[in-house]
Short mmCIF file of C-alpha atoms and ligand atoms in Angstrom, two decimals:
data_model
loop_
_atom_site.label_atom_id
_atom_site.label_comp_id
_atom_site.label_asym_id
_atom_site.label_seq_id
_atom_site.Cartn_x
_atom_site.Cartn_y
_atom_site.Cartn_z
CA UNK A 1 13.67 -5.19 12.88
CA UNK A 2 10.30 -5.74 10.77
CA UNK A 3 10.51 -5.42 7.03
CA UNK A 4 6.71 -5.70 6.01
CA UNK A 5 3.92 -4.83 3.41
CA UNK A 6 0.38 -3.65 4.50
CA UNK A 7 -1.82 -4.47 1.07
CA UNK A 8 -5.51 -3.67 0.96
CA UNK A 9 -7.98 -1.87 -0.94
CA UNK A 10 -8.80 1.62 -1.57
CA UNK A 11 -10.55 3.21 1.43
CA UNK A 12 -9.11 0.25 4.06
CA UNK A 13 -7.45 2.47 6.02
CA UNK A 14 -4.16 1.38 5.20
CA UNK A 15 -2.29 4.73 5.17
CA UNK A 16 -3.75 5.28 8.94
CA UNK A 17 -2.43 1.78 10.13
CA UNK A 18 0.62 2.15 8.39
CA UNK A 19 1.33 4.97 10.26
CA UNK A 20 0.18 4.04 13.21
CA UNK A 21 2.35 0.62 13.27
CA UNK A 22 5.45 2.48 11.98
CA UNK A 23 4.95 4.76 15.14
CA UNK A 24 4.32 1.87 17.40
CA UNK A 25 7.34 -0.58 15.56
CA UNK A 26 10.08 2.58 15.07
CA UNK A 27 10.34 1.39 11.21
CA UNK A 28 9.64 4.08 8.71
CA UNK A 29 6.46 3.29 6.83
CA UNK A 30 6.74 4.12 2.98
CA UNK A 31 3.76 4.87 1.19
CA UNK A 32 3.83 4.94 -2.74
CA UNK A 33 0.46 6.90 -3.44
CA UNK A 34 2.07 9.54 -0.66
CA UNK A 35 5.10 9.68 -2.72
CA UNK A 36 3.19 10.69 -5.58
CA UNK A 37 0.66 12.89 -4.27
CA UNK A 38 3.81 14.87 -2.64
CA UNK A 39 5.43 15.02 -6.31
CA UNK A 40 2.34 15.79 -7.73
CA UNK A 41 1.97 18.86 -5.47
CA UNK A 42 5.87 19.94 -5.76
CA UNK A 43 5.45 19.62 -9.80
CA UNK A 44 8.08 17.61 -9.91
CA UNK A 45 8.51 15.81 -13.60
CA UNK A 46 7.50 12.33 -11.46
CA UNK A 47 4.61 14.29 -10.14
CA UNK A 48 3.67 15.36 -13.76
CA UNK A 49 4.15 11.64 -15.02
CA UNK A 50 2.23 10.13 -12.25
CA UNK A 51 -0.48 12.75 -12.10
CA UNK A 52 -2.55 11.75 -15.09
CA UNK A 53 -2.73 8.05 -13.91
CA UNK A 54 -3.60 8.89 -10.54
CA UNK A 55 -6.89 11.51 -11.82
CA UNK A 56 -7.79 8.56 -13.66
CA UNK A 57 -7.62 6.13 -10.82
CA UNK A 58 -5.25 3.99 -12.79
CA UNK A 59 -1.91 3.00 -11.92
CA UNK A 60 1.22 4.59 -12.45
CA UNK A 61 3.35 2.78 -14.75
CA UNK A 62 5.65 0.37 -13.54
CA UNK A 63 8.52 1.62 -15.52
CA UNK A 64 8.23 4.65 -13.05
CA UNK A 65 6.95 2.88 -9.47
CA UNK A 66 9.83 0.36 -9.50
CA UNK A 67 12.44 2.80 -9.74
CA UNK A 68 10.91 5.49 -7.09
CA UNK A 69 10.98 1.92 -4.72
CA UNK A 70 13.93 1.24 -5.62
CA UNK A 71 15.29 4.43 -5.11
CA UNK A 72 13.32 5.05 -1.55
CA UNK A 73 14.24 1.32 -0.35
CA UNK A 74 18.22 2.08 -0.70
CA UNK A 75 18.12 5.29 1.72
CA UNK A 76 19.80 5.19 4.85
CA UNK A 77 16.37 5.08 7.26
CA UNK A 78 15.06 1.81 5.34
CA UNK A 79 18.03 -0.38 6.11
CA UNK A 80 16.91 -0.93 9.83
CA UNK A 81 13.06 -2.00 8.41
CA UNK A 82 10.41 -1.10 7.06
CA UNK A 83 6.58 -0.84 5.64
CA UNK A 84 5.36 -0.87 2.71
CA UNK A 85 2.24 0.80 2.39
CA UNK A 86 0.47 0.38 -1.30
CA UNK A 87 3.29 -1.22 -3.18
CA UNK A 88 2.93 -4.10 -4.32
CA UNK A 89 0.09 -3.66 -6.56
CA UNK A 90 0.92 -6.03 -9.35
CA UNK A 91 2.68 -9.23 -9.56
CA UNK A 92 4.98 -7.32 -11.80
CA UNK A 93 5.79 -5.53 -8.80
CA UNK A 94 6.05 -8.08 -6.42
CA UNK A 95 9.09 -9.82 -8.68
CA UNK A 96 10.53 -6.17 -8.77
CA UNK A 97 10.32 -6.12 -4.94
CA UNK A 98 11.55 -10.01 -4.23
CA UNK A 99 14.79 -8.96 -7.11
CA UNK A 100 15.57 -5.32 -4.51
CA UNK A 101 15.27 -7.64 -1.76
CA UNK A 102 17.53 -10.83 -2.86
CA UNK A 103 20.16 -8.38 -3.95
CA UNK A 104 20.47 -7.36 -0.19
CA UNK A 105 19.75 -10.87 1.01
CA UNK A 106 16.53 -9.52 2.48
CA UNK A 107 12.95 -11.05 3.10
CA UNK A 108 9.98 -9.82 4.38
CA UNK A 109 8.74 -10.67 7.68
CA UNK A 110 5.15 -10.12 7.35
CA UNK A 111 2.88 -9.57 4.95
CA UNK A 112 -0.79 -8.28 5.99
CA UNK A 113 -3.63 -7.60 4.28
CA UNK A 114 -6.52 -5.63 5.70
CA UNK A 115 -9.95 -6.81 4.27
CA UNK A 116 -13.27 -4.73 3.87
CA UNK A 117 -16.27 -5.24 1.43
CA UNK A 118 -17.00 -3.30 -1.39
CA UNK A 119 -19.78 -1.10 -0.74
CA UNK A 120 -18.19 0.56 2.95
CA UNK A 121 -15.35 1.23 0.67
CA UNK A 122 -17.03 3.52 -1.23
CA UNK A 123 -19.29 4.81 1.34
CA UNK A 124 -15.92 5.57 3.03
CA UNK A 125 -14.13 6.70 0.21
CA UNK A 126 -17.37 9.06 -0.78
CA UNK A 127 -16.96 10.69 2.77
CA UNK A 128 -13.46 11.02 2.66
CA UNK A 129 -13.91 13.13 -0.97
CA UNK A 130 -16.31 15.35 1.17
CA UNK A 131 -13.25 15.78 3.75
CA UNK A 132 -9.99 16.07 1.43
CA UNK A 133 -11.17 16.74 -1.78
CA UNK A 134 -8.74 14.08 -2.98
CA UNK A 135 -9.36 14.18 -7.19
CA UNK A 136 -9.26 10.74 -7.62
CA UNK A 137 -12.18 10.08 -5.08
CA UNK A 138 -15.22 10.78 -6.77
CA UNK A 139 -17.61 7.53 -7.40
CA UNK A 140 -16.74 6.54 -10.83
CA UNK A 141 -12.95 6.69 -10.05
CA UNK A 142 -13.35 4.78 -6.76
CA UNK A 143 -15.26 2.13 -8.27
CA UNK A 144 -12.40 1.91 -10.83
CA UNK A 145 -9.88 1.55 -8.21
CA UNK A 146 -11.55 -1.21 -6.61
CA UNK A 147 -12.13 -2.90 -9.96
CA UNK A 148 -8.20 -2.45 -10.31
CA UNK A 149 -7.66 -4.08 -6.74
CA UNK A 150 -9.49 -7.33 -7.18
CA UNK A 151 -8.22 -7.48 -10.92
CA UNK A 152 -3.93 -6.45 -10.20
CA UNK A 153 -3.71 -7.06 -6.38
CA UNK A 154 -5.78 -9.73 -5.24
CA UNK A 155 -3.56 -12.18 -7.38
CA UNK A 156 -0.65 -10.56 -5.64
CA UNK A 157 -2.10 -11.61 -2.36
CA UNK A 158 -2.69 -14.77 -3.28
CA UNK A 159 1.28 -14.78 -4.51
CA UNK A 160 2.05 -14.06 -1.03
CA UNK A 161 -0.81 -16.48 0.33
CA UNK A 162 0.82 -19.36 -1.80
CA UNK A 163 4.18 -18.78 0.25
CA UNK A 164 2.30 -18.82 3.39
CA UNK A 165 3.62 -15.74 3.99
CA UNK A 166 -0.34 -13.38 4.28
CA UNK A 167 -2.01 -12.71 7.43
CA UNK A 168 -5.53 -11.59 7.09
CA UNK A 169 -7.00 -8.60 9.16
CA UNK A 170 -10.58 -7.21 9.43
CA UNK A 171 -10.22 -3.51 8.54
CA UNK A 172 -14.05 -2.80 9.87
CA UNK A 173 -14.10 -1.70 12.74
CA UNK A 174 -12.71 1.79 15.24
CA UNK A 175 -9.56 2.79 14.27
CA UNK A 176 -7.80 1.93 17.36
CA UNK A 177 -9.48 -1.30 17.08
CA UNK A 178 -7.86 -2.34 13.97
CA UNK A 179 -4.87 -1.04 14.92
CA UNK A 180 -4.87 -3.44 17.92
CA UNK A 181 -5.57 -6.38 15.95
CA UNK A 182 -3.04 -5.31 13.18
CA UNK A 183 -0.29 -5.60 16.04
CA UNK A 184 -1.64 -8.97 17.37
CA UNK A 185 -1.63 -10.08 13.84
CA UNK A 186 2.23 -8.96 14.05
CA UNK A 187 3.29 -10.23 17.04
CA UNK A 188 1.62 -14.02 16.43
CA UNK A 189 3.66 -14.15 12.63
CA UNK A 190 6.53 -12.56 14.56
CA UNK A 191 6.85 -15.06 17.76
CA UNK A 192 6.11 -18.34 15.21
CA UNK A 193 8.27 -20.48 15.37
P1 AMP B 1 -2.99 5.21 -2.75
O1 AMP B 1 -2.80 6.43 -1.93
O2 AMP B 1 -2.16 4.04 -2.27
O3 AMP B 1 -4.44 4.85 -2.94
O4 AMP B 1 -2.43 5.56 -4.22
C1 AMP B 1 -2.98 6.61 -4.97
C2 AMP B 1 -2.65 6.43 -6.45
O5 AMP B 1 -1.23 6.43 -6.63
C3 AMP B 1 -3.12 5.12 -7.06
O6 AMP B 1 -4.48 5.16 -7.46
C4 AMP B 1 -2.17 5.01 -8.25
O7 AMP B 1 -2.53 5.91 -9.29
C5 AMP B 1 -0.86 5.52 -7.66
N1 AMP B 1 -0.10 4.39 -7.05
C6 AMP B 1 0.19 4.22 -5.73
N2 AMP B 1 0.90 3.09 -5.53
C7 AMP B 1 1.06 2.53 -6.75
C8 AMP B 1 1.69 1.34 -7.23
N3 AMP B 1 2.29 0.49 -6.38
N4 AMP B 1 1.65 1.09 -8.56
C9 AMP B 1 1.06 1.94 -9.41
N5 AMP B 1 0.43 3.06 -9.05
C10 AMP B 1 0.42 3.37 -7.73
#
């Protein structure tokens, strides 16, 4: 059983590898932005909440992520593991997320974080506008979102770092490639002694 996060910024290709290794581990991989775009599109009052933040690249409230996490964490296909795609964003969040955990008397396993620079970010994120028409991916937003990133969730890496719990991944690279290192990266934190 793996219980992990995958944290990165916008455009890393996180919600790709998170899929991938939830495929490739048999743990159900729980994406926070996907939970919100899926509201968003059901009109849900979540989806109406969240919607606003999200157009403006901005995050969604705690108030409202911590309970949607809390709530997703407690259903039945989460108790055998997990990963967290997206959440934690803030440190906020990651004292939500330790609290959810200690009341089960869980931990995380791993915690990876896929690195890229700036500037293939949005050159990636621009192309991906072209392909999904995503409304929070035009070039002002995206540059928000990365201002966000290194602002809210670098400190919560280096939260994680400080418990020398991170492992660091290159996120340039083929797809498959990255995915290969992203389980190598797994299996070394996993077979540590
Ligand atoms: P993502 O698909 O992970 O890039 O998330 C898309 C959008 O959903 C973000 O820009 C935020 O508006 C919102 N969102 C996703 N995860 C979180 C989170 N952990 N905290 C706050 N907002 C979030």
């Amino acid at each position: 059983m793996t219980r992990m996060l995958l944290i990165g910024p916008p455009g890393s290709g996180k919600g790709t590898q998170a899929e991938r290794i939830s495929d490739r581990l048999g743990i159900v991989a729980i994406s926070t932005g996907d939970i919100f775009r899926y509201n968003v599109k059901e009109q849900t009052p979540l989806g109406l909440e969240a919607k606003k933040y999200m157009d403006a690249g901005d995050f969604v409230p705690d108030s409202v992520t911590n309970n949607m996490v809390r709530d997703r964490l407690a259903q039945d296909d989460a108790a055998n593991g997990f990963l967290l795609d997206g959440y934690p964003r803030t440190v906020a969040q990651v004292e939500y997320l330790d609290g959810i955990l200690a009341e089960k008397g869980q931990s995380l396993d791993v915690v990876l974080q896929l690195t890229a620079d700036d500037e293939e970010l949005v050159t990636r994120l621009l192309n991906r506008a072209k392909e999904t028409g995503r409304s929070d991916d035009t070039e002002a937003v995206i540059r928000h979102r990365l201002d966000l990133y290194h602002e809210q969730t670098e400190p919560v890496v280096a939260r994680y770092e400080e418990r020398g719990a991170l492992t660091r991944v290159d996120g340039i690279g083929a797809i498959d490639e990255v995915t290969e290192r992203v389980l190598a990266a797994i299996e070394s934190v996993r077979s540590a002694p």
